[in-house]
Amino acid sequence: MSVPSPAVEYWPGLPDTERRVLLELLLHGEQPRVRIAERLGLSRTSLTRVTRGLIDGGLVLEGALHISGSRGRPAEMLRLRPDAAHFAGVKLTADTMYLVVTDLQARVVAEAEHPLPSREVTDVVDLIARSIPPVDGGEIVAIGIAVAGDVSDTNEGGGVLHHSNFLGWNAVRLADLVTSAAHLPAAIVNDVHALAGAHHWFGTHARHSSLVVYGVGAGIGSGVVLGGDLHLGANGRAGRVGHTRIGGHGRVCRNGHVDCVHSFVTMPAIAHNAGADGYEQVLERARAGDALARAAFEDAGRALGAAIAEAVNAFDPEVIAVMGEGTDMLEIAPRSVRAALAEFLEEGYPDEVLIERPAFDFGLYARGAAVAAMRRLLV
């Protein structure tokens, strides 16, 4: 039997109940119809009507009958068709665009890297629009753009990049501009919020309802999931941790501090505090036992521990995930991280805080942007 072609016209106008069924299958995998009906509070008749549209549109497939050990009718299984829709994800840095295309299970099916022709908004938007590749067997239905900066994104008003230090942009309605150029729905998201959203749905702890993800590299930020929802804040600024004052004397941050988290934990701060030309050099020296380099990582570990403690004090999450290019303090100075937790936690014990360092590559920012576009359409 042939599989129906994906009904791309379903996006972004998928009816609410169909969205809920699709999201249930996306997050929890293949399930019997009866279980889906129970979880979503639907009658079997309603679920049959709802799923018929998803099946006809090629988004959901009927699986084999599941034979349970109990008597009664066998359970009819439903499963997601991952290649029925694809999402483009873009991560913008000061000089490069990283692009991926994912399927409905956030598996990367294509990726590319392009230098920015300039930092002019029109040039970057044009690059995004003309770089989206064709995908075999499915259509791209939305684009997500991840940027380090202040972002707000609402269903009513589109996405606005309020400020980006790396790009030098202010008050840019980037989602609307990309939608007009690429003729696809677009969502814009802070890059660490993108990491958190993707890790929440598809990472190690996809079943957890609360977690905090830290992105550590050229800067530091965090994404917060509470009650199963990605918490963006009233102005898209949730998760700001870099200017908490922790004492000591490190690299001067852009706010003039020498004693904040930014002064110690970022890759540029670690290099500066070790008197090195770059992060890789100080990392090599620290692993070789150089005292000044190791001291810089000890200070970075303390700064990270202080930032984590503040999140635990505020949210008490089930798990902390530390990701990014600059997380080597977890390997070199783990005791400094734990000592800072003991110092800065309001209540509780450091050993109660579950900290993990998931596998990371820079493309995960772009994948997170694709998941942000997916979340925008499904939640």
mmCIF file of C-alpha atoms in Angstrom:
data_model
loop_
_atom_site.group_PDB
_atom_site.id
_atom_site.type_symbol
_atom_site.label_atom_id
_atom_site.label_comp_id
_atom_site.label_asym_id
_atom_site.label_seq_id
_atom_site.Cartn_x
_atom_site.Cartn_y
_atom_site.Cartn_z
ATOM 1 C CA MET A 1 0.000 0.000 0.000
ATOM 2 C CA SER A 2 1.386 3.394 -0.925
ATOM 3 C CA VAL A 3 1.991 6.006 1.750
ATOM 4 C CA PRO A 4 0.060 9.256 1.228
ATOM 5 C CA SER A 5 2.049 12.359 0.412
ATOM 6 C CA PRO A 6 2.559 14.751 3.319
ATOM 7 C CA ALA A 7 -0.121 17.421 3.485
ATOM 8 C CA VAL A 8 2.175 20.400 3.856
ATOM 9 C CA GLU A 9 -0.844 22.681 3.735
ATOM 10 C CA TYR A 10 -1.570 21.448 7.271
ATOM 11 C CA TRP A 11 1.236 23.713 8.462
ATOM 12 C CA PRO A 12 1.027 26.052 10.247
ATOM 13 C CA GLY A 13 -2.772 25.772 10.482
ATOM 14 C CA LEU A 14 -2.941 22.332 12.080
ATOM 15 C CA PRO A 15 -6.108 22.134 14.217
ATOM 16 C CA ASP A 16 -5.493 22.099 17.949
ATOM 17 C CA THR A 17 -6.607 18.513 18.650
ATOM 18 C CA GLU A 18 -4.556 17.176 15.730
ATOM 19 C CA ARG A 19 -1.551 19.089 17.057
ATOM 20 C CA ARG A 20 -2.022 17.443 20.450
ATOM 21 C CA VAL A 21 -2.139 13.955 18.955
ATOM 22 C CA LEU A 22 0.917 14.639 16.798
ATOM 23 C CA LEU A 23 2.828 16.019 19.782
ATOM 24 C CA GLU A 24 1.883 12.986 21.891
ATOM 25 C CA LEU A 25 3.342 10.646 19.264
ATOM 26 C CA LEU A 26 6.409 12.832 18.774
ATOM 27 C CA LEU A 27 7.297 12.930 22.464
ATOM 28 C CA HIS A 28 6.206 9.460 23.564
ATOM 29 C CA GLY A 29 6.532 7.313 20.463
ATOM 30 C CA GLU A 30 4.266 4.655 18.987
ATOM 31 C CA GLN A 31 1.189 4.022 21.119
ATOM 32 C CA PRO A 32 -2.151 2.205 21.025
ATOM 33 C CA ARG A 33 -5.120 4.362 20.091
ATOM 34 C CA VAL A 34 -6.753 3.668 23.440
ATOM 35 C CA ARG A 35 -3.753 5.008 25.374
ATOM 36 C CA ILE A 36 -3.631 8.197 23.305
ATOM 37 C CA ALA A 37 -7.355 8.728 23.868
ATOM 38 C CA GLU A 38 -6.906 8.287 27.631
ATOM 39 C CA ARG A 39 -3.882 10.591 27.853
ATOM 40 C CA LEU A 40 -5.590 13.362 25.868
ATOM 41 C CA GLY A 41 -9.074 12.918 27.329
ATOM 42 C CA LEU A 42 -10.678 12.030 23.997
ATOM 43 C CA SER A 43 -13.353 9.493 23.165
ATOM 44 C CA ARG A 44 -12.450 6.739 20.712
ATOM 45 C CA THR A 45 -14.850 8.287 18.199
ATOM 46 C CA SER A 46 -13.201 11.710 18.513
ATOM 47 C CA LEU A 47 -9.728 10.223 18.255
ATOM 48 C CA THR A 48 -10.692 8.272 15.139
ATOM 49 C CA ARG A 49 -11.982 11.444 13.501
ATOM 50 C CA VAL A 50 -8.881 13.427 14.483
ATOM 51 C CA THR A 51 -6.352 10.815 13.442
ATOM 52 C CA ARG A 52 -8.056 10.265 10.087
ATOM 53 C CA GLY A 53 -6.927 13.714 8.996
ATOM 54 C CA LEU A 54 -3.375 13.066 10.190
ATOM 55 C CA ILE A 55 -3.279 9.678 8.442
ATOM 56 C CA ASP A 56 -4.732 11.074 5.199
ATOM 57 C CA GLY A 57 -2.153 13.850 5.358
ATOM 58 C CA GLY A 58 0.698 11.372 5.739
ATOM 59 C CA LEU A 59 1.802 12.685 9.131
ATOM 60 C CA VAL A 60 0.778 9.586 11.088
ATOM 61 C CA LEU A 61 0.854 5.894 10.145
ATOM 62 C CA GLU A 62 -1.235 3.013 11.427
ATOM 63 C CA GLY A 63 1.028 0.359 12.897
ATOM 64 C CA ALA A 64 0.603 -3.353 13.512
ATOM 65 C CA LEU A 65 -1.895 -4.579 16.056
ATOM 66 C CA HIS A 66 -0.414 -4.911 19.544
ATOM 67 C CA ILE A 67 -1.415 -8.132 21.302
ATOM 68 C CA SER A 68 -1.586 -7.606 25.051
ATOM 69 C CA GLY A 69 -1.652 -10.299 27.689
ATOM 70 C CA SER A 70 -5.195 -9.397 28.726
ATOM 71 C CA ARG A 71 -8.370 -10.441 27.029
ATOM 72 C CA GLY A 72 -10.226 -8.113 24.727
ATOM 73 C CA ARG A 73 -9.599 -6.490 21.385
ATOM 74 C CA PRO A 74 -5.954 -6.043 20.290
ATOM 75 C CA ALA A 75 -4.691 -2.452 20.542
ATOM 76 C CA GLU A 76 -4.442 -0.574 17.253
ATOM 77 C CA MET A 77 -1.120 1.236 17.121
ATOM 78 C CA LEU A 78 -0.384 4.714 15.762
ATOM 79 C CA ARG A 79 3.061 6.066 15.012
ATOM 80 C CA LEU A 80 4.606 9.243 13.699
ATOM 81 C CA ARG A 81 5.936 9.412 10.153
ATOM 82 C CA PRO A 82 9.212 11.261 10.799
ATOM 83 C CA ASP A 83 9.904 12.215 7.181
ATOM 84 C CA ALA A 84 6.445 13.724 6.653
ATOM 85 C CA ALA A 85 7.724 17.197 7.493
ATOM 86 C CA HIS A 86 11.129 18.828 7.805
ATOM 87 C CA PHE A 87 12.361 21.903 9.629
ATOM 88 C CA ALA A 88 15.285 24.166 8.797
ATOM 89 C CA GLY A 89 17.428 25.461 11.647
ATOM 90 C CA VAL A 90 19.902 28.339 11.415
ATOM 91 C CA LYS A 91 22.503 29.462 13.953
ATOM 92 C CA LEU A 92 23.992 32.895 13.277
ATOM 93 C CA THR A 93 27.365 33.992 14.640
ATOM 94 C CA ALA A 94 29.240 37.202 13.879
ATOM 95 C CA ASP A 95 30.632 35.785 10.635
ATOM 96 C CA THR A 96 29.011 32.414 9.849
ATOM 97 C CA MET A 97 25.624 30.817 9.258
ATOM 98 C CA TYR A 98 25.264 27.192 10.358
ATOM 99 C CA LEU A 99 22.302 25.441 8.737
ATOM 100 C CA VAL A 100 20.657 22.063 9.349
ATOM 101 C CA VAL A 101 17.479 20.363 8.194
ATOM 102 C CA THR A 102 15.786 17.917 10.564
ATOM 103 C CA ASP A 103 12.870 15.542 10.343
ATOM 104 C CA LEU A 104 10.011 15.383 12.851
ATOM 105 C CA GLN A 105 12.208 13.476 15.304
ATOM 106 C CA ALA A 106 14.935 16.149 15.159
ATOM 107 C CA ARG A 107 17.296 13.879 13.230
ATOM 108 C CA VAL A 108 19.608 15.936 11.027
ATOM 109 C CA VAL A 109 19.182 15.001 7.361
ATOM 110 C CA ALA A 110 21.213 17.841 5.819
ATOM 111 C CA GLU A 111 23.691 20.448 7.033
ATOM 112 C CA ALA A 112 25.812 23.242 5.638
ATOM 113 C CA GLU A 113 28.008 26.132 6.736
ATOM 114 C CA HIS A 114 28.175 29.491 4.951
ATOM 115 C CA PRO A 115 30.211 32.630 5.665
ATOM 116 C CA LEU A 116 28.077 35.742 6.060
ATOM 117 C CA PRO A 117 28.441 38.033 3.025
ATOM 118 C CA SER A 118 28.188 40.948 5.459
ATOM 119 C CA ARG A 119 26.392 41.816 8.687
ATOM 120 C CA GLU A 120 23.737 43.809 6.850
ATOM 121 C CA VAL A 121 20.310 42.458 7.781
ATOM 122 C CA THR A 122 19.133 42.225 4.162
ATOM 123 C CA ASP A 123 22.247 40.264 3.137
ATOM 124 C CA VAL A 124 21.830 37.760 5.976
ATOM 125 C CA VAL A 125 18.102 37.294 5.339
ATOM 126 C CA ASP A 126 18.809 36.705 1.645
ATOM 127 C CA LEU A 127 21.496 34.144 2.529
ATOM 128 C CA ILE A 128 19.056 32.252 4.774
ATOM 129 C CA ALA A 129 16.324 32.207 2.134
ATOM 130 C CA ARG A 130 18.507 31.009 -0.743
ATOM 131 C CA SER A 131 20.412 28.417 1.305
ATOM 132 C CA ILE A 132 17.458 26.235 2.334
ATOM 133 C CA PRO A 133 18.101 22.957 0.469
ATOM 134 C CA PRO A 134 15.496 20.699 -1.148
ATOM 135 C CA VAL A 135 14.689 17.564 0.842
ATOM 136 C CA ASP A 136 13.971 14.176 -0.672
ATOM 137 C CA GLY A 137 10.640 12.656 0.349
ATOM 138 C CA GLY A 138 9.295 15.601 2.339
ATOM 139 C CA GLU A 139 8.854 19.332 2.544
ATOM 140 C CA ILE A 140 10.378 21.993 4.786
ATOM 141 C CA VAL A 141 7.467 23.545 6.638
ATOM 142 C CA ALA A 142 9.159 26.103 8.918
ATOM 143 C CA ILE A 143 12.470 27.795 9.718
ATOM 144 C CA GLY A 144 14.005 28.511 13.117
ATOM 145 C CA ILE A 145 16.804 31.050 13.641
ATOM 146 C CA ALA A 146 18.991 30.978 16.762
ATOM 147 C CA VAL A 147 20.993 34.043 17.775
ATOM 148 C CA ALA A 148 22.912 35.006 20.886
ATOM 149 C CA GLY A 149 20.951 38.029 22.043
ATOM 150 C CA ASP A 150 17.674 39.413 23.371
ATOM 151 C CA VAL A 151 14.796 37.775 21.530
ATOM 152 C CA SER A 152 11.034 37.814 21.854
ATOM 153 C CA ASP A 153 8.795 35.617 19.761
ATOM 154 C CA THR A 154 5.004 35.605 19.967
ATOM 155 C CA ASN A 155 2.369 33.991 17.809
ATOM 156 C CA GLU A 156 0.682 37.364 17.396
ATOM 157 C CA GLY A 157 3.600 39.570 16.471
ATOM 158 C CA GLY A 158 6.357 37.402 15.023
ATOM 159 C CA GLY A 159 9.913 37.299 16.279
ATOM 160 C CA VAL A 160 12.018 40.317 17.144
ATOM 161 C CA LEU A 161 15.760 40.370 17.750
ATOM 162 C CA HIS A 162 15.996 43.250 20.198
ATOM 163 C CA HIS A 163 19.764 43.238 20.526
ATOM 164 C CA SER A 164 22.748 41.149 19.422
ATOM 165 C CA ASN A 165 26.287 42.102 20.402
ATOM 166 C CA PHE A 166 27.851 39.695 17.911
ATOM 167 C CA LEU A 167 25.874 40.946 14.911
ATOM 168 C CA GLY A 168 25.445 44.548 16.031
ATOM 169 C CA TRP A 169 21.687 44.409 15.378
ATOM 170 C CA ASN A 170 18.928 46.171 17.294
ATOM 171 C CA ALA A 171 15.119 45.906 16.972
ATOM 172 C CA VAL A 172 15.154 43.653 13.890
ATOM 173 C CA ARG A 173 11.883 41.850 13.042
ATOM 174 C CA LEU A 174 13.906 38.911 11.822
ATOM 175 C CA ALA A 175 11.138 36.283 11.764
ATOM 176 C CA ASP A 176 8.913 38.444 9.538
ATOM 177 C CA LEU A 177 11.798 39.256 7.204
ATOM 178 C CA VAL A 178 12.762 35.591 6.809
ATOM 179 C CA THR A 179 9.129 34.568 6.304
ATOM 180 C CA SER A 180 8.768 37.131 3.503
ATOM 181 C CA ALA A 181 12.009 36.071 1.828
ATOM 182 C CA ALA A 182 11.663 32.294 2.186
ATOM 183 C CA HIS A 183 7.855 32.042 2.050
ATOM 184 C CA LEU A 184 7.840 29.809 5.143
ATOM 185 C CA PRO A 185 6.793 30.373 8.782
ATOM 186 C CA ALA A 186 9.828 31.471 10.778
ATOM 187 C CA ALA A 187 10.618 31.578 14.486
ATOM 188 C CA ILE A 188 13.531 33.332 16.166
ATOM 189 C CA VAL A 189 14.999 32.134 19.445
ATOM 190 C CA ASN A 190 17.891 32.862 21.762
ATOM 191 C CA ASP A 191 20.557 30.246 21.014
ATOM 192 C CA VAL A 192 20.729 28.796 24.532
ATOM 193 C CA HIS A 193 16.927 28.690 24.759
ATOM 194 C CA ALA A 194 17.114 26.705 21.505
ATOM 195 C CA LEU A 195 19.532 24.228 23.108
ATOM 196 C CA ALA A 196 17.242 23.873 26.113
ATOM 197 C CA GLY A 197 14.116 23.316 24.029
ATOM 198 C CA ALA A 198 15.785 20.635 21.922
ATOM 199 C CA HIS A 199 17.312 18.916 24.967
ATOM 200 C CA HIS A 200 13.934 18.943 26.692
ATOM 201 C CA TRP A 201 12.167 17.168 23.830
ATOM 202 C CA PHE A 202 14.927 15.011 22.387
ATOM 203 C CA GLY A 203 17.816 14.891 24.865
ATOM 204 C CA THR A 204 18.863 12.613 27.691
ATOM 205 C CA HIS A 205 16.065 13.762 29.969
ATOM 206 C CA ALA A 206 13.182 14.139 27.545
ATOM 207 C CA ARG A 207 10.813 12.804 30.208
ATOM 208 C CA HIS A 208 11.786 15.424 32.796
ATOM 209 C CA SER A 209 9.384 18.313 33.395
ATOM 210 C CA SER A 210 12.029 20.642 34.847
ATOM 211 C CA LEU A 211 15.620 21.202 33.801
ATOM 212 C CA VAL A 212 18.135 23.973 33.224
ATOM 213 C CA VAL A 213 20.541 23.927 30.298
ATOM 214 C CA TYR A 214 23.683 26.088 30.397
ATOM 215 C CA GLY A 215 25.451 27.104 27.214
ATOM 216 C CA VAL A 216 29.093 27.976 27.919
ATOM 217 C CA GLY A 217 31.408 29.279 25.215
ATOM 218 C CA ALA A 218 32.138 32.826 24.097
ATOM 219 C CA GLY A 219 29.495 33.803 26.670
ATOM 220 C CA ILE A 220 27.219 32.060 29.129
ATOM 221 C CA GLY A 221 23.454 31.782 29.209
ATOM 222 C CA SER A 222 20.835 29.305 30.308
ATOM 223 C CA GLY A 223 17.495 27.922 29.199
ATOM 224 C CA VAL A 224 14.884 26.940 31.764
ATOM 225 C CA VAL A 225 12.146 24.313 31.461
ATOM 226 C CA LEU A 226 9.466 24.401 34.167
ATOM 227 C CA GLY A 227 6.349 22.264 34.311
ATOM 228 C CA GLY A 228 7.155 20.817 30.906
ATOM 229 C CA ASP A 229 7.277 24.248 29.226
ATOM 230 C CA LEU A 230 10.268 26.232 27.994
ATOM 231 C CA HIS A 231 10.266 29.388 30.126
ATOM 232 C CA LEU A 232 11.286 32.400 28.029
ATOM 233 C CA GLY A 233 10.349 35.174 30.440
ATOM 234 C CA ALA A 234 8.172 38.240 29.896
ATOM 235 C CA ASN A 235 10.712 39.809 27.528
ATOM 236 C CA GLY A 236 12.557 36.727 26.290
ATOM 237 C CA ARG A 237 15.411 37.251 28.756
ATOM 238 C CA ALA A 238 14.969 34.311 31.128
ATOM 239 C CA GLY A 239 18.185 32.549 32.103
ATOM 240 C CA ARG A 240 20.529 35.533 32.373
ATOM 241 C CA VAL A 241 23.280 34.536 34.775
ATOM 242 C CA GLY A 242 26.479 36.164 33.579
ATOM 243 C CA HIS A 243 26.660 39.265 35.742
ATOM 244 C CA THR A 244 26.053 37.693 39.148
ATOM 245 C CA ARG A 245 28.857 39.053 41.373
ATOM 246 C CA ILE A 246 30.841 36.239 42.996
ATOM 247 C CA GLY A 247 34.000 38.002 44.210
ATOM 248 C CA GLY A 248 37.595 37.701 43.048
ATOM 249 C CA HIS A 249 39.386 39.516 40.234
ATOM 250 C CA GLY A 250 39.170 38.373 36.640
ATOM 251 C CA ARG A 251 38.696 39.696 33.120
ATOM 252 C CA VAL A 252 36.750 42.973 32.860
ATOM 253 C CA CYS A 253 33.296 42.282 31.422
ATOM 254 C CA ARG A 254 31.428 44.714 29.172
ATOM 255 C CA ASN A 255 29.590 46.069 32.242
ATOM 256 C CA GLY A 256 32.887 46.924 33.899
ATOM 257 C CA HIS A 257 32.825 44.097 36.446
ATOM 258 C CA VAL A 258 35.955 42.154 37.366
ATOM 259 C CA ASP A 259 34.166 39.811 39.777
ATOM 260 C CA CYS A 260 31.079 38.490 37.970
ATOM 261 C CA VAL A 261 30.453 35.098 36.372
ATOM 262 C CA HIS A 262 31.415 36.539 32.963
ATOM 263 C CA SER A 263 34.793 37.540 34.381
ATOM 264 C CA PHE A 264 35.781 33.901 34.848
ATOM 265 C CA VAL A 265 33.639 31.299 33.084
ATOM 266 C CA THR A 266 33.708 32.191 29.372
ATOM 267 C CA MET A 267 36.376 30.964 26.975
ATOM 268 C CA PRO A 268 37.816 34.499 26.445
ATOM 269 C CA ALA A 269 37.875 35.035 30.227
ATOM 270 C CA ILE A 270 39.695 31.756 30.863
ATOM 271 C CA ALA A 271 42.302 32.589 28.224
ATOM 272 C CA HIS A 272 42.772 36.130 29.578
ATOM 273 C CA ASN A 273 43.009 35.011 33.197
ATOM 274 C CA ALA A 274 45.666 32.444 32.253
ATOM 275 C CA GLY A 275 47.684 34.938 30.186
ATOM 276 C CA ALA A 276 47.163 32.793 27.072
ATOM 277 C CA ASP A 277 46.571 33.757 23.447
ATOM 278 C CA GLY A 278 43.484 31.574 23.131
ATOM 279 C CA TYR A 279 41.304 28.989 24.833
ATOM 280 C CA GLU A 280 42.886 25.944 23.176
ATOM 281 C CA GLN A 281 46.321 27.047 24.359
ATOM 282 C CA VAL A 282 45.259 27.437 27.975
ATOM 283 C CA LEU A 283 43.393 24.115 27.830
ATOM 284 C CA GLU A 284 46.545 22.356 26.619
ATOM 285 C CA ARG A 285 48.608 24.026 29.335
ATOM 286 C CA ALA A 286 46.113 23.117 32.069
ATOM 287 C CA ARG A 287 46.099 19.464 31.038
ATOM 288 C CA ALA A 288 49.894 19.527 31.155
ATOM 289 C CA GLY A 289 49.780 20.782 34.756
ATOM 290 C CA ASP A 290 50.561 24.496 34.272
ATOM 291 C CA ALA A 291 49.608 26.213 37.550
ATOM 292 C CA LEU A 292 48.333 29.502 36.075
ATOM 293 C CA ALA A 293 46.215 27.722 33.468
ATOM 294 C CA ARG A 294 44.762 25.359 36.052
ATOM 295 C CA ALA A 295 43.975 28.322 38.322
ATOM 296 C CA ALA A 296 41.983 29.914 35.479
ATOM 297 C CA PHE A 297 39.922 26.720 35.151
ATOM 298 C CA GLU A 298 39.489 26.525 38.936
ATOM 299 C CA ASP A 299 38.071 30.069 38.855
ATOM 300 C CA ALA A 300 35.845 29.107 35.923
ATOM 301 C CA GLY A 301 34.590 26.084 37.845
ATOM 302 C CA ARG A 302 33.721 28.257 40.822
ATOM 303 C CA ALA A 303 31.867 30.724 38.566
ATOM 304 C CA LEU A 304 29.907 27.928 36.897
ATOM 305 C CA GLY A 305 29.056 26.408 40.268
ATOM 306 C CA ALA A 306 27.784 29.776 41.496
ATOM 307 C CA ALA A 307 25.588 30.154 38.403
ATOM 308 C CA ILE A 308 24.193 26.642 38.821
ATOM 309 C CA ALA A 309 23.493 27.284 42.502
ATOM 310 C CA GLU A 310 21.406 30.333 41.605
ATOM 311 C CA ALA A 311 19.291 28.234 39.226
ATOM 312 C CA VAL A 312 18.836 25.549 41.875
ATOM 313 C CA ASN A 313 17.882 28.187 44.441
ATOM 314 C CA ALA A 314 15.321 29.704 42.069
ATOM 315 C CA PHE A 315 13.849 26.659 40.296
ATOM 316 C CA ASP A 316 14.975 23.427 42.010
ATOM 317 C CA PRO A 317 15.183 21.580 38.662
ATOM 318 C CA GLU A 318 15.421 17.823 38.278
ATOM 319 C CA VAL A 319 18.629 18.052 36.248
ATOM 320 C CA ILE A 320 21.263 20.561 35.102
ATOM 321 C CA ALA A 321 22.845 20.074 31.668
ATOM 322 C CA VAL A 322 26.033 21.978 30.823
ATOM 323 C CA MET A 323 26.714 22.264 27.094
ATOM 324 C CA GLY A 324 28.911 24.291 24.766
ATOM 325 C CA GLU A 325 32.464 24.625 23.529
ATOM 326 C CA GLY A 326 33.850 25.844 26.857
ATOM 327 C CA THR A 327 32.794 23.255 29.437
ATOM 328 C CA ASP A 328 36.231 21.772 30.217
ATOM 329 C CA MET A 329 36.157 23.116 33.769
ATOM 330 C CA LEU A 330 33.864 20.176 34.553
ATOM 331 C CA GLU A 331 36.750 17.854 33.687
ATOM 332 C CA ILE A 332 39.679 19.913 35.007
ATOM 333 C CA ALA A 333 38.152 21.506 38.109
ATOM 334 C CA PRO A 334 35.125 19.453 39.249
ATOM 335 C CA ARG A 335 35.885 20.103 42.922
ATOM 336 C CA SER A 336 35.668 23.863 42.352
ATOM 337 C CA VAL A 337 32.198 23.452 40.861
ATOM 338 C CA ARG A 338 31.009 21.403 43.840
ATOM 339 C CA ALA A 339 32.664 23.759 46.348
ATOM 340 C CA ALA A 340 30.835 26.709 44.778
ATOM 341 C CA LEU A 341 27.558 24.828 45.023
ATOM 342 C CA ALA A 342 28.171 24.352 48.737
ATOM 343 C CA GLU A 343 29.014 28.044 49.056
ATOM 344 C CA PHE A 344 26.105 29.524 47.094
ATOM 345 C CA LEU A 345 23.207 27.100 47.625
ATOM 346 C CA GLU A 346 20.540 28.574 49.881
ATOM 347 C CA GLU A 347 19.402 25.156 51.134
ATOM 348 C CA GLY A 348 20.232 21.561 50.354
ATOM 349 C CA TYR A 349 23.389 19.689 49.572
ATOM 350 C CA PRO A 350 25.661 19.814 46.505
ATOM 351 C CA ASP A 351 25.415 16.048 45.994
ATOM 352 C CA GLU A 352 21.666 16.420 45.457
ATOM 353 C CA VAL A 353 22.264 18.490 42.311
ATOM 354 C CA LEU A 354 22.419 16.304 39.191
ATOM 355 C CA ILE A 355 24.841 17.905 36.701
ATOM 356 C CA GLU A 356 25.454 16.336 33.309
ATOM 357 C CA ARG A 357 27.667 17.251 30.355
ATOM 358 C CA PRO A 358 25.918 15.875 27.240
ATOM 359 C CA ALA A 359 27.818 15.292 24.016
ATOM 360 C CA PHE A 360 28.044 18.586 22.133
ATOM 361 C CA ASP A 361 28.938 19.947 18.741
ATOM 362 C CA PHE A 362 28.293 23.434 17.414
ATOM 363 C CA GLY A 363 25.642 22.179 15.015
ATOM 364 C CA LEU A 364 23.367 21.503 17.995
ATOM 365 C CA TYR A 365 22.573 25.224 18.093
ATOM 366 C CA ALA A 366 21.162 25.014 14.558
ATOM 367 C CA ARG A 367 19.339 21.773 15.418
ATOM 368 C CA GLY A 368 17.883 23.576 18.426
ATOM 369 C CA ALA A 369 16.650 26.327 16.112
ATOM 370 C CA ALA A 370 14.886 23.715 13.964
ATOM 371 C CA VAL A 371 13.258 22.298 17.104
ATOM 372 C CA ALA A 372 12.210 25.842 18.080
ATOM 373 C CA ALA A 373 10.348 26.100 14.762
ATOM 374 C CA MET A 374 8.779 22.710 15.483
ATOM 375 C CA ARG A 375 7.754 23.794 18.997
ATOM 376 C CA ARG A 376 6.274 27.012 17.611
ATOM 377 C CA LEU A 377 3.923 25.029 15.357
ATOM 378 C CA LEU A 378 3.072 22.201 17.751
ATOM 379 C CA VAL A 379 2.745 23.837 21.175
#
